Amino acid sequence: MNKENIVMATLELACENGLRSVSMSQIAEKAGIKKSSLYSHFSSKEEIITEMYTFLRKQANHNREIGQFDYGSYVEGKELKEILLDTVLSYEKMNRNPQMEMFYKVIISEKTLNPIAAEIMVAETNTMIWATKQLFYAIMAKKVAYFENIDSAAISFAMGVHAILDFRMDDCIAGSNQSNGILEQYINEFCRAYSKDKDAE
């Protein structure tokens, strides 16, 4: 029995019963191990949840470490709109990985009552902001666009995208089409504001 099996057993239970209802005894039973064996891997349910986030994010992102990504090469020879749209769609695709999507549904439903769930959402938002800053510094260095204040522009873009992706997920669950085209409109307007020649499409 490895940590991955324990993590996935916990995720399945959380999806079925809600995170707060899951006990270490239930996790051990679901994973097919003794409770004492479970505690040899994890000291608490909260530790399993934190490990779950790290594990699933890495798997969904095809084992690529975000700190090792070459942003300079990524933006080379591309227009601002292409860079931003590709980046956002790649991020959304990662989060639409079936297991990652299950995890986020659990965490989002729990975040107002569970400090660990809230901490995970804060960590994810901070990771998104950090990655966007690295991307924007590369965009500026490659003269794809000009930002008077790179950090502020990156935060503005990251938080705008964050809100839109939340809306798209809610829209998908609700079975409506009210979010259609909003992401593209936002990126188009962002490009018009920050394109180096102010003539972005």
Short mmCIF file of N, CA and C in Angstrom, two decimals, residues 25-193:
data_model
loop_
_atom_site.label_atom_id
_atom_site.label_comp_id
_atom_site.label_asym_id
_atom_site.label_seq_id
_atom_site.Cartn_x
_atom_site.Cartn_y
_atom_site.Cartn_z
N SER A 25 -10.59 6.15 10.16
CA SER A 25 -11.03 4.75 10.15
C SER A 25 -11.65 4.41 8.80
N GLN A 26 -12.48 5.30 8.27
CA GLN A 26 -13.10 5.08 6.97
C GLN A 26 -12.05 5.02 5.86
N ILE A 27 -11.06 5.91 5.96
CA ILE A 27 -10.00 5.93 4.96
C ILE A 27 -9.23 4.61 4.98
N ALA A 28 -8.90 4.14 6.16
CA ALA A 28 -8.17 2.88 6.28
C ALA A 28 -8.98 1.73 5.70
N GLU A 29 -10.27 1.72 6.02
CA GLU A 29 -11.13 0.64 5.51
C GLU A 29 -11.23 0.70 3.98
N LYS A 30 -11.43 1.90 3.45
CA LYS A 30 -11.53 2.08 2.00
C LYS A 30 -10.24 1.68 1.30
N ALA A 31 -9.12 1.99 1.92
CA ALA A 31 -7.81 1.68 1.33
C ALA A 31 -7.41 0.22 1.55
N GLY A 32 -8.16 -0.48 2.40
CA GLY A 32 -7.87 -1.88 2.65
C GLY A 32 -6.67 -2.12 3.54
N ILE A 33 -6.47 -1.22 4.51
CA ILE A 33 -5.35 -1.37 5.44
C ILE A 33 -5.82 -1.14 6.87
N LYS A 34 -5.00 -1.51 7.82
CA LYS A 34 -5.30 -1.26 9.22
C LYS A 34 -5.10 0.22 9.53
N LYS A 35 -5.84 0.69 10.51
CA LYS A 35 -5.72 2.10 10.89
C LYS A 35 -4.30 2.44 11.33
N SER A 36 -3.65 1.49 12.01
CA SER A 36 -2.27 1.73 12.46
C SER A 36 -1.32 1.89 11.28
N SER A 37 -1.59 1.16 10.20
CA SER A 37 -0.77 1.27 8.99
C SER A 37 -0.99 2.63 8.31
N LEU A 38 -2.24 3.09 8.35
CA LEU A 38 -2.55 4.41 7.78
C LEU A 38 -1.75 5.49 8.51
N TYR A 39 -1.70 5.40 9.83
CA TYR A 39 -0.98 6.41 10.62
C TYR A 39 0.54 6.33 10.41
N SER A 40 1.03 5.24 9.88
CA SER A 40 2.46 5.16 9.57
C SER A 40 2.80 5.97 8.33
N HIS A 41 1.76 6.27 7.52
CA HIS A 41 1.94 7.10 6.32
C HIS A 41 1.55 8.55 6.55
N PHE A 42 0.44 8.76 7.27
CA PHE A 42 -0.08 10.11 7.51
C PHE A 42 -0.50 10.25 8.97
N SER A 43 -0.21 11.41 9.53
CA SER A 43 -0.55 11.63 10.94
C SER A 43 -1.98 12.12 11.14
N SER A 44 -2.62 12.62 10.06
CA SER A 44 -3.97 13.16 10.19
C SER A 44 -4.65 13.22 8.83
N LYS A 45 -5.96 13.43 8.86
CA LYS A 45 -6.73 13.59 7.63
C LYS A 45 -6.27 14.86 6.90
N GLU A 46 -5.96 15.88 7.66
CA GLU A 46 -5.51 17.14 7.06
C GLU A 46 -4.22 16.96 6.27
N GLU A 47 -3.33 16.12 6.78
CA GLU A 47 -2.09 15.85 6.06
C GLU A 47 -2.36 15.11 4.75
N ILE A 48 -3.33 14.21 4.77
CA ILE A 48 -3.71 13.49 3.54
C ILE A 48 -4.26 14.47 2.51
N ILE A 49 -5.09 15.40 2.97
CA ILE A 49 -5.71 16.38 2.05
C ILE A 49 -4.64 17.25 1.39
N THR A 50 -3.67 17.69 2.18
CA THR A 50 -2.58 18.50 1.64
C THR A 50 -1.77 17.70 0.63
N GLU A 51 -1.47 16.46 0.95
CA GLU A 51 -0.74 15.59 0.03
C GLU A 51 -1.55 15.34 -1.23
N MET A 52 -2.86 15.24 -1.09
CA MET A 52 -3.75 15.01 -2.22
C MET A 52 -3.63 16.15 -3.23
N TYR A 53 -3.63 17.38 -2.72
CA TYR A 53 -3.50 18.54 -3.61
C TYR A 53 -2.18 18.50 -4.37
N THR A 54 -1.08 18.26 -3.65
CA THR A 54 0.24 18.22 -4.28
C THR A 54 0.32 17.11 -5.32
N PHE A 55 -0.15 15.94 -4.96
CA PHE A 55 -0.09 14.78 -5.85
C PHE A 55 -0.93 14.98 -7.11
N LEU A 56 -2.18 15.39 -6.93
CA LEU A 56 -3.09 15.53 -8.07
C LEU A 56 -2.65 16.66 -9.00
N ARG A 57 -2.18 17.75 -8.44
CA ARG A 57 -1.73 18.86 -9.28
C ARG A 57 -0.54 18.45 -10.13
N LYS A 58 0.38 17.71 -9.53
CA LYS A 58 1.55 17.24 -10.26
C LYS A 58 1.16 16.27 -11.36
N GLN A 59 0.24 15.35 -11.05
CA GLN A 59 -0.21 14.37 -12.04
C GLN A 59 -0.94 15.05 -13.19
N ALA A 60 -1.81 15.99 -12.86
CA ALA A 60 -2.59 16.69 -13.89
C ALA A 60 -1.71 17.53 -14.78
N ASN A 61 -0.59 17.99 -14.23
CA ASN A 61 0.34 18.82 -14.99
C ASN A 61 1.47 18.00 -15.60
N HIS A 62 1.22 16.68 -15.71
CA HIS A 62 2.16 15.76 -16.36
C HIS A 62 3.55 15.82 -15.73
N ASN A 63 3.54 15.89 -14.37
CA ASN A 63 4.79 15.82 -13.61
C ASN A 63 5.76 16.97 -13.86
N ARG A 64 5.28 18.04 -14.49
CA ARG A 64 6.15 19.19 -14.73
C ARG A 64 6.16 20.10 -13.51
N GLU A 65 7.34 20.43 -13.05
CA GLU A 65 7.46 21.35 -11.93
C GLU A 65 7.37 22.77 -12.45
N ILE A 66 6.48 23.56 -11.86
CA ILE A 66 6.23 24.90 -12.37
C ILE A 66 7.48 25.78 -12.30
N GLY A 67 8.32 25.58 -11.29
CA GLY A 67 9.52 26.39 -11.15
C GLY A 67 10.58 26.09 -12.20
N GLN A 68 10.45 24.97 -12.91
CA GLN A 68 11.42 24.57 -13.92
C GLN A 68 10.99 24.96 -15.33
N PHE A 69 9.82 25.56 -15.47
CA PHE A 69 9.29 25.89 -16.79
C PHE A 69 10.06 27.05 -17.40
N ASP A 70 10.39 26.93 -18.69
CA ASP A 70 11.16 27.96 -19.40
C ASP A 70 10.19 28.94 -20.06
N TYR A 71 9.86 30.01 -19.35
CA TYR A 71 8.91 30.99 -19.86
C TYR A 71 9.45 31.74 -21.06
N GLY A 72 10.75 31.99 -21.08
CA GLY A 72 11.34 32.71 -22.20
C GLY A 72 11.16 31.97 -23.51
N SER A 73 11.42 30.68 -23.52
CA SER A 73 11.25 29.87 -24.72
C SER A 73 9.78 29.77 -25.10
N TYR A 74 8.92 29.72 -24.07
CA TYR A 74 7.49 29.57 -24.32
C TYR A 74 6.90 30.77 -25.08
N VAL A 75 7.35 31.98 -24.76
CA VAL A 75 6.77 33.18 -25.39
C VAL A 75 7.49 33.56 -26.68
N GLU A 76 8.64 32.97 -26.93
CA GLU A 76 9.45 33.33 -28.10
C GLU A 76 8.65 33.18 -29.40
N GLY A 77 8.61 34.28 -30.17
CA GLY A 77 7.99 34.25 -31.50
C GLY A 77 6.47 34.22 -31.51
N LYS A 78 5.84 34.48 -30.37
CA LYS A 78 4.38 34.44 -30.30
C LYS A 78 3.79 35.82 -30.05
N GLU A 79 2.56 36.01 -30.48
CA GLU A 79 1.83 37.24 -30.18
C GLU A 79 1.23 37.14 -28.78
N LEU A 80 0.94 38.29 -28.19
CA LEU A 80 0.43 38.33 -26.82
C LEU A 80 -0.86 37.53 -26.68
N LYS A 81 -1.77 37.69 -27.62
CA LYS A 81 -3.05 36.98 -27.52
C LYS A 81 -2.86 35.47 -27.53
N GLU A 82 -1.99 34.99 -28.38
CA GLU A 82 -1.73 33.55 -28.46
C GLU A 82 -1.14 33.04 -27.14
N ILE A 83 -0.20 33.78 -26.57
CA ILE A 83 0.43 33.38 -25.31
C ILE A 83 -0.60 33.29 -24.19
N LEU A 84 -1.40 34.33 -24.05
CA LEU A 84 -2.35 34.38 -22.95
C LEU A 84 -3.44 33.33 -23.09
N LEU A 85 -3.98 33.17 -24.30
CA LEU A 85 -5.05 32.20 -24.51
C LEU A 85 -4.54 30.78 -24.31
N ASP A 86 -3.37 30.46 -24.86
CA ASP A 86 -2.79 29.12 -24.69
C ASP A 86 -2.52 28.82 -23.23
N THR A 87 -2.00 29.82 -22.51
CA THR A 87 -1.68 29.63 -21.09
C THR A 87 -2.93 29.34 -20.28
N VAL A 88 -3.96 30.12 -20.49
CA VAL A 88 -5.20 29.95 -19.73
C VAL A 88 -5.87 28.62 -20.06
N LEU A 89 -5.91 28.26 -21.33
CA LEU A 89 -6.56 27.01 -21.73
C LEU A 89 -5.78 25.80 -21.21
N SER A 90 -4.45 25.92 -21.15
CA SER A 90 -3.64 24.83 -20.59
C SER A 90 -3.91 24.67 -19.10
N TYR A 91 -4.04 25.80 -18.41
CA TYR A 91 -4.34 25.77 -16.98
C TYR A 91 -5.72 25.17 -16.74
N GLU A 92 -6.68 25.58 -17.55
CA GLU A 92 -8.04 25.05 -17.40
C GLU A 92 -8.07 23.56 -17.71
N LYS A 93 -7.32 23.14 -18.72
CA LYS A 93 -7.27 21.71 -19.06
C LYS A 93 -6.70 20.90 -17.90
N MET A 94 -5.66 21.43 -17.24
CA MET A 94 -5.08 20.74 -16.09
C MET A 94 -6.13 20.56 -15.00
N ASN A 95 -6.91 21.59 -14.76
CA ASN A 95 -7.91 21.54 -13.69
C ASN A 95 -9.14 20.72 -14.08
N ARG A 96 -9.29 20.44 -15.38
CA ARG A 96 -10.40 19.61 -15.83
C ARG A 96 -10.02 18.13 -15.88
N ASN A 97 -8.78 17.81 -15.50
CA ASN A 97 -8.42 16.42 -15.31
C ASN A 97 -9.45 15.82 -14.35
N PRO A 98 -10.03 14.65 -14.68
CA PRO A 98 -11.15 14.13 -13.87
C PRO A 98 -10.88 14.07 -12.37
N GLN A 99 -9.71 13.60 -11.97
CA GLN A 99 -9.41 13.51 -10.55
C GLN A 99 -9.22 14.89 -9.93
N MET A 100 -8.57 15.80 -10.67
CA MET A 100 -8.37 17.15 -10.17
C MET A 100 -9.70 17.87 -10.06
N GLU A 101 -10.61 17.62 -11.00
CA GLU A 101 -11.92 18.24 -10.97
C GLU A 101 -12.72 17.75 -9.76
N MET A 102 -12.63 16.46 -9.47
CA MET A 102 -13.29 15.89 -8.29
C MET A 102 -12.75 16.56 -7.03
N PHE A 103 -11.44 16.70 -6.97
CA PHE A 103 -10.79 17.30 -5.81
C PHE A 103 -11.26 18.73 -5.60
N TYR A 104 -11.27 19.53 -6.66
CA TYR A 104 -11.67 20.92 -6.52
C TYR A 104 -13.13 21.07 -6.11
N LYS A 105 -13.98 20.18 -6.62
CA LYS A 105 -15.39 20.24 -6.22
C LYS A 105 -15.53 20.02 -4.72
N VAL A 106 -14.74 19.07 -4.19
CA VAL A 106 -14.75 18.82 -2.75
C VAL A 106 -14.21 20.02 -1.98
N ILE A 107 -13.05 20.53 -2.41
CA ILE A 107 -12.40 21.63 -1.70
C ILE A 107 -13.24 22.90 -1.74
N ILE A 108 -13.80 23.21 -2.91
CA ILE A 108 -14.62 24.42 -3.04
C ILE A 108 -15.85 24.35 -2.15
N SER A 109 -16.45 23.16 -2.05
CA SER A 109 -17.63 23.01 -1.22
C SER A 109 -17.32 23.12 0.27
N GLU A 110 -16.05 22.89 0.63
CA GLU A 110 -15.65 22.87 2.03
C GLU A 110 -14.94 24.15 2.49
N LYS A 111 -14.50 24.99 1.57
CA LYS A 111 -13.55 26.05 1.92
C LYS A 111 -14.09 27.10 2.90
N THR A 112 -15.39 27.28 2.97
CA THR A 112 -15.93 28.28 3.90
C THR A 112 -15.95 27.78 5.34
N LEU A 113 -15.81 26.45 5.53
CA LEU A 113 -15.89 25.87 6.86
C LEU A 113 -14.63 25.14 7.30
N ASN A 114 -13.79 24.79 6.34
CA ASN A 114 -12.61 23.99 6.63
C ASN A 114 -11.34 24.79 6.33
N PRO A 115 -10.56 25.14 7.36
CA PRO A 115 -9.35 25.95 7.14
C PRO A 115 -8.35 25.29 6.19
N ILE A 116 -8.25 23.96 6.20
CA ILE A 116 -7.31 23.28 5.31
C ILE A 116 -7.75 23.48 3.87
N ALA A 117 -9.05 23.36 3.61
CA ALA A 117 -9.57 23.57 2.25
C ALA A 117 -9.31 25.01 1.80
N ALA A 118 -9.53 25.96 2.72
CA ALA A 118 -9.29 27.37 2.39
C ALA A 118 -7.80 27.61 2.12
N GLU A 119 -6.92 26.98 2.89
CA GLU A 119 -5.48 27.13 2.68
C GLU A 119 -5.07 26.60 1.31
N ILE A 120 -5.68 25.51 0.88
CA ILE A 120 -5.36 24.94 -0.44
C ILE A 120 -5.77 25.91 -1.54
N MET A 121 -6.94 26.53 -1.41
CA MET A 121 -7.38 27.49 -2.42
C MET A 121 -6.48 28.72 -2.42
N VAL A 122 -6.04 29.16 -1.25
CA VAL A 122 -5.11 30.29 -1.18
C VAL A 122 -3.78 29.92 -1.85
N ALA A 123 -3.30 28.71 -1.57
CA ALA A 123 -2.04 28.25 -2.18
C ALA A 123 -2.16 28.18 -3.70
N GLU A 124 -3.29 27.69 -4.19
CA GLU A 124 -3.49 27.59 -5.65
C GLU A 124 -3.53 28.97 -6.29
N THR A 125 -4.22 29.91 -5.64
CA THR A 125 -4.29 31.27 -6.18
C THR A 125 -2.91 31.92 -6.18
N ASN A 126 -2.16 31.74 -5.11
CA ASN A 126 -0.80 32.29 -5.04
C ASN A 126 0.11 31.68 -6.11
N THR A 127 -0.04 30.38 -6.35
CA THR A 127 0.74 29.71 -7.40
C THR A 127 0.40 30.29 -8.76
N MET A 128 -0.89 30.52 -8.99
CA MET A 128 -1.33 31.09 -10.26
C MET A 128 -0.77 32.50 -10.45
N ILE A 129 -0.78 33.30 -9.40
CA ILE A 129 -0.25 34.67 -9.47
C ILE A 129 1.25 34.63 -9.73
N TRP A 130 1.97 33.78 -9.00
CA TRP A 130 3.42 33.66 -9.18
C TRP A 130 3.77 33.26 -10.61
N ALA A 131 3.08 32.26 -11.14
CA ALA A 131 3.35 31.79 -12.50
C ALA A 131 3.04 32.88 -13.52
N THR A 132 1.96 33.64 -13.29
CA THR A 132 1.60 34.72 -14.21
C THR A 132 2.66 35.81 -14.19
N LYS A 133 3.21 36.12 -13.03
CA LYS A 133 4.28 37.11 -12.95
C LYS A 133 5.50 36.65 -13.75
N GLN A 134 5.86 35.38 -13.63
CA GLN A 134 7.01 34.87 -14.39
C GLN A 134 6.74 34.97 -15.89
N LEU A 135 5.52 34.64 -16.28
CA LEU A 135 5.14 34.73 -17.68
C LEU A 135 5.22 36.17 -18.19
N PHE A 136 4.72 37.11 -17.39
CA PHE A 136 4.70 38.51 -17.81
C PHE A 136 6.10 39.10 -17.87
N TYR A 137 6.98 38.70 -16.97
CA TYR A 137 8.36 39.17 -17.06
C TYR A 137 9.02 38.67 -18.34
N ALA A 138 8.70 37.43 -18.74
CA ALA A 138 9.24 36.89 -19.98
C ALA A 138 8.66 37.62 -21.19
N ILE A 139 7.37 37.94 -21.14
CA ILE A 139 6.72 38.69 -22.22
C ILE A 139 7.37 40.05 -22.39
N MET A 140 7.64 40.70 -21.27
CA MET A 140 8.29 42.03 -21.30
C MET A 140 9.72 41.90 -21.83
N ALA A 141 10.44 40.89 -21.37
CA ALA A 141 11.84 40.72 -21.79
C ALA A 141 11.95 40.44 -23.29
N LYS A 142 10.95 39.74 -23.83
CA LYS A 142 10.95 39.40 -25.26
C LYS A 142 10.28 40.48 -26.10
N LYS A 143 9.89 41.58 -25.43
CA LYS A 143 9.28 42.74 -26.10
C LYS A 143 8.00 42.39 -26.85
N VAL A 144 7.26 41.45 -26.30
CA VAL A 144 5.95 41.10 -26.88
C VAL A 144 4.90 42.13 -26.49
N ALA A 145 5.04 42.67 -25.28
CA ALA A 145 4.11 43.69 -24.78
C ALA A 145 4.84 44.55 -23.77
N TYR A 146 4.22 45.68 -23.42
CA TYR A 146 4.82 46.58 -22.44
C TYR A 146 3.87 46.72 -21.25
N PHE A 147 4.39 46.50 -20.05
CA PHE A 147 3.63 46.69 -18.82
C PHE A 147 4.33 47.74 -17.97
N GLU A 148 3.62 48.81 -17.67
CA GLU A 148 4.22 49.86 -16.84
C GLU A 148 4.53 49.32 -15.44
N ASN A 149 3.64 48.46 -14.95
CA ASN A 149 3.87 47.79 -13.67
C ASN A 149 3.58 46.30 -13.89
N ILE A 150 4.63 45.51 -14.06
CA ILE A 150 4.47 44.10 -14.43
C ILE A 150 3.69 43.34 -13.36
N ASP A 151 4.06 43.52 -12.11
CA ASP A 151 3.40 42.76 -11.04
C ASP A 151 1.91 43.07 -10.97
N SER A 152 1.55 44.35 -11.08
CA SER A 152 0.14 44.72 -11.01
C SER A 152 -0.64 44.17 -12.20
N ALA A 153 -0.04 44.22 -13.38
CA ALA A 153 -0.69 43.68 -14.57
C ALA A 153 -0.89 42.18 -14.44
N ALA A 154 0.12 41.49 -13.91
CA ALA A 154 0.04 40.04 -13.75
C ALA A 154 -1.04 39.66 -12.74
N ILE A 155 -1.10 40.38 -11.62
CA ILE A 155 -2.12 40.10 -10.61
C ILE A 155 -3.51 40.36 -11.18
N SER A 156 -3.66 41.47 -11.90
CA SER A 156 -4.94 41.80 -12.52
C SER A 156 -5.40 40.70 -13.48
N PHE A 157 -4.46 40.23 -14.31
CA PHE A 157 -4.80 39.19 -15.27
C PHE A 157 -5.13 37.88 -14.56
N ALA A 158 -4.29 37.48 -13.62
CA ALA A 158 -4.48 36.21 -12.92
C ALA A 158 -5.81 36.17 -12.18
N MET A 159 -6.14 37.25 -11.49
CA MET A 159 -7.38 37.26 -10.71
C MET A 159 -8.61 37.35 -11.62
N GLY A 160 -8.47 38.07 -12.73
CA GLY A 160 -9.56 38.12 -13.70
C GLY A 160 -9.83 36.74 -14.29
N VAL A 161 -8.77 36.05 -14.68
CA VAL A 161 -8.90 34.71 -15.23
C VAL A 161 -9.46 33.75 -14.18
N HIS A 162 -8.98 33.89 -12.95
CA HIS A 162 -9.44 33.04 -11.85
C HIS A 162 -10.96 33.14 -11.71
N ALA A 163 -11.48 34.35 -11.73
CA ALA A 163 -12.92 34.56 -11.61
C ALA A 163 -13.68 33.99 -12.80
N ILE A 164 -13.13 34.17 -13.99
CA ILE A 164 -13.79 33.67 -15.20
C ILE A 164 -13.82 32.15 -15.21
N LEU A 165 -12.72 31.51 -14.83
CA LEU A 165 -12.68 30.05 -14.81
C LEU A 165 -13.64 29.48 -13.77
N ASP A 166 -13.78 30.18 -12.62
CA ASP A 166 -14.77 29.77 -11.63
C ASP A 166 -16.17 29.85 -12.23
N PHE A 167 -16.43 30.93 -12.95
CA PHE A 167 -17.73 31.12 -13.59
C PHE A 167 -17.99 30.03 -14.62
N ARG A 168 -16.95 29.70 -15.42
CA ARG A 168 -17.10 28.65 -16.43
C ARG A 168 -17.39 27.29 -15.79
N MET A 169 -16.76 27.01 -14.65
CA MET A 169 -17.04 25.75 -13.96
C MET A 169 -18.46 25.73 -13.41
N ASP A 170 -18.88 26.83 -12.79
CA ASP A 170 -20.25 26.92 -12.29
C ASP A 170 -21.25 26.77 -13.43
N ASP A 171 -20.95 27.41 -14.54
CA ASP A 171 -21.80 27.37 -15.72
C ASP A 171 -21.94 25.94 -16.25
N CYS A 172 -20.81 25.22 -16.25
CA CYS A 172 -20.79 23.84 -16.73
C CYS A 172 -21.65 22.95 -15.82
N ILE A 173 -21.49 23.11 -14.51
CA ILE A 173 -22.26 22.31 -13.56
C ILE A 173 -23.75 22.63 -13.67
N ALA A 174 -24.06 23.91 -13.88
CA ALA A 174 -25.46 24.33 -14.00
C ALA A 174 -26.09 23.91 -15.33
N GLY A 175 -25.25 23.56 -16.30
CA GLY A 175 -25.75 23.14 -17.60
C GLY A 175 -26.26 24.28 -18.46
N SER A 176 -25.74 25.49 -18.22
CA SER A 176 -26.12 26.65 -19.03
C SER A 176 -24.95 27.07 -19.91
N ASN A 177 -25.16 28.10 -20.71
CA ASN A 177 -24.11 28.57 -21.62
C ASN A 177 -23.84 30.06 -21.43
N GLN A 178 -23.99 30.54 -20.22
CA GLN A 178 -23.87 31.98 -19.99
C GLN A 178 -22.43 32.48 -19.99
N SER A 179 -21.47 31.56 -19.88
CA SER A 179 -20.07 32.00 -19.85
C SER A 179 -19.40 31.96 -21.21
N ASN A 180 -20.15 31.55 -22.23
CA ASN A 180 -19.57 31.44 -23.57
C ASN A 180 -18.99 32.77 -24.05
N GLY A 181 -17.73 32.74 -24.47
CA GLY A 181 -17.11 33.91 -25.08
C GLY A 181 -16.50 34.91 -24.10
N ILE A 182 -16.77 34.76 -22.80
CA ILE A 182 -16.30 35.75 -21.84
C ILE A 182 -14.77 35.74 -21.72
N LEU A 183 -14.18 34.56 -21.70
CA LEU A 183 -12.72 34.47 -21.58
C LEU A 183 -12.05 35.14 -22.78
N GLU A 184 -12.53 34.85 -23.97
CA GLU A 184 -11.95 35.44 -25.18
C GLU A 184 -12.10 36.96 -25.17
N GLN A 185 -13.25 37.46 -24.73
CA GLN A 185 -13.47 38.90 -24.65
C GLN A 185 -12.48 39.54 -23.68
N TYR A 186 -12.28 38.89 -22.55
CA TYR A 186 -11.37 39.42 -21.54
C TYR A 186 -9.94 39.47 -22.07
N ILE A 187 -9.50 38.41 -22.73
CA ILE A 187 -8.14 38.37 -23.27
C ILE A 187 -7.98 39.38 -24.39
N ASN A 188 -8.97 39.52 -25.24
CA ASN A 188 -8.91 40.52 -26.32
C ASN A 188 -8.75 41.92 -25.75
N GLU A 189 -9.53 42.24 -24.72
CA GLU A 189 -9.46 43.57 -24.13
C GLU A 189 -8.12 43.79 -23.43
N PHE A 190 -7.61 42.75 -22.77
CA PHE A 190 -6.31 42.84 -22.12
C PHE A 190 -5.22 43.10 -23.14
N CYS A 191 -5.30 42.43 -24.27
CA CYS A 191 -4.31 42.63 -25.33
C CYS A 191 -4.38 44.04 -25.91
N ARG A 192 -5.59 44.56 -26.06
CA ARG A 192 -5.73 45.93 -26.57
C ARG A 192 -5.09 46.93 -25.62
N ALA A 193 -5.19 46.64 -24.32
CA ALA A 193 -4.64 47.57 -23.32
C ALA A 193 -3.13 47.49 -23.21
#
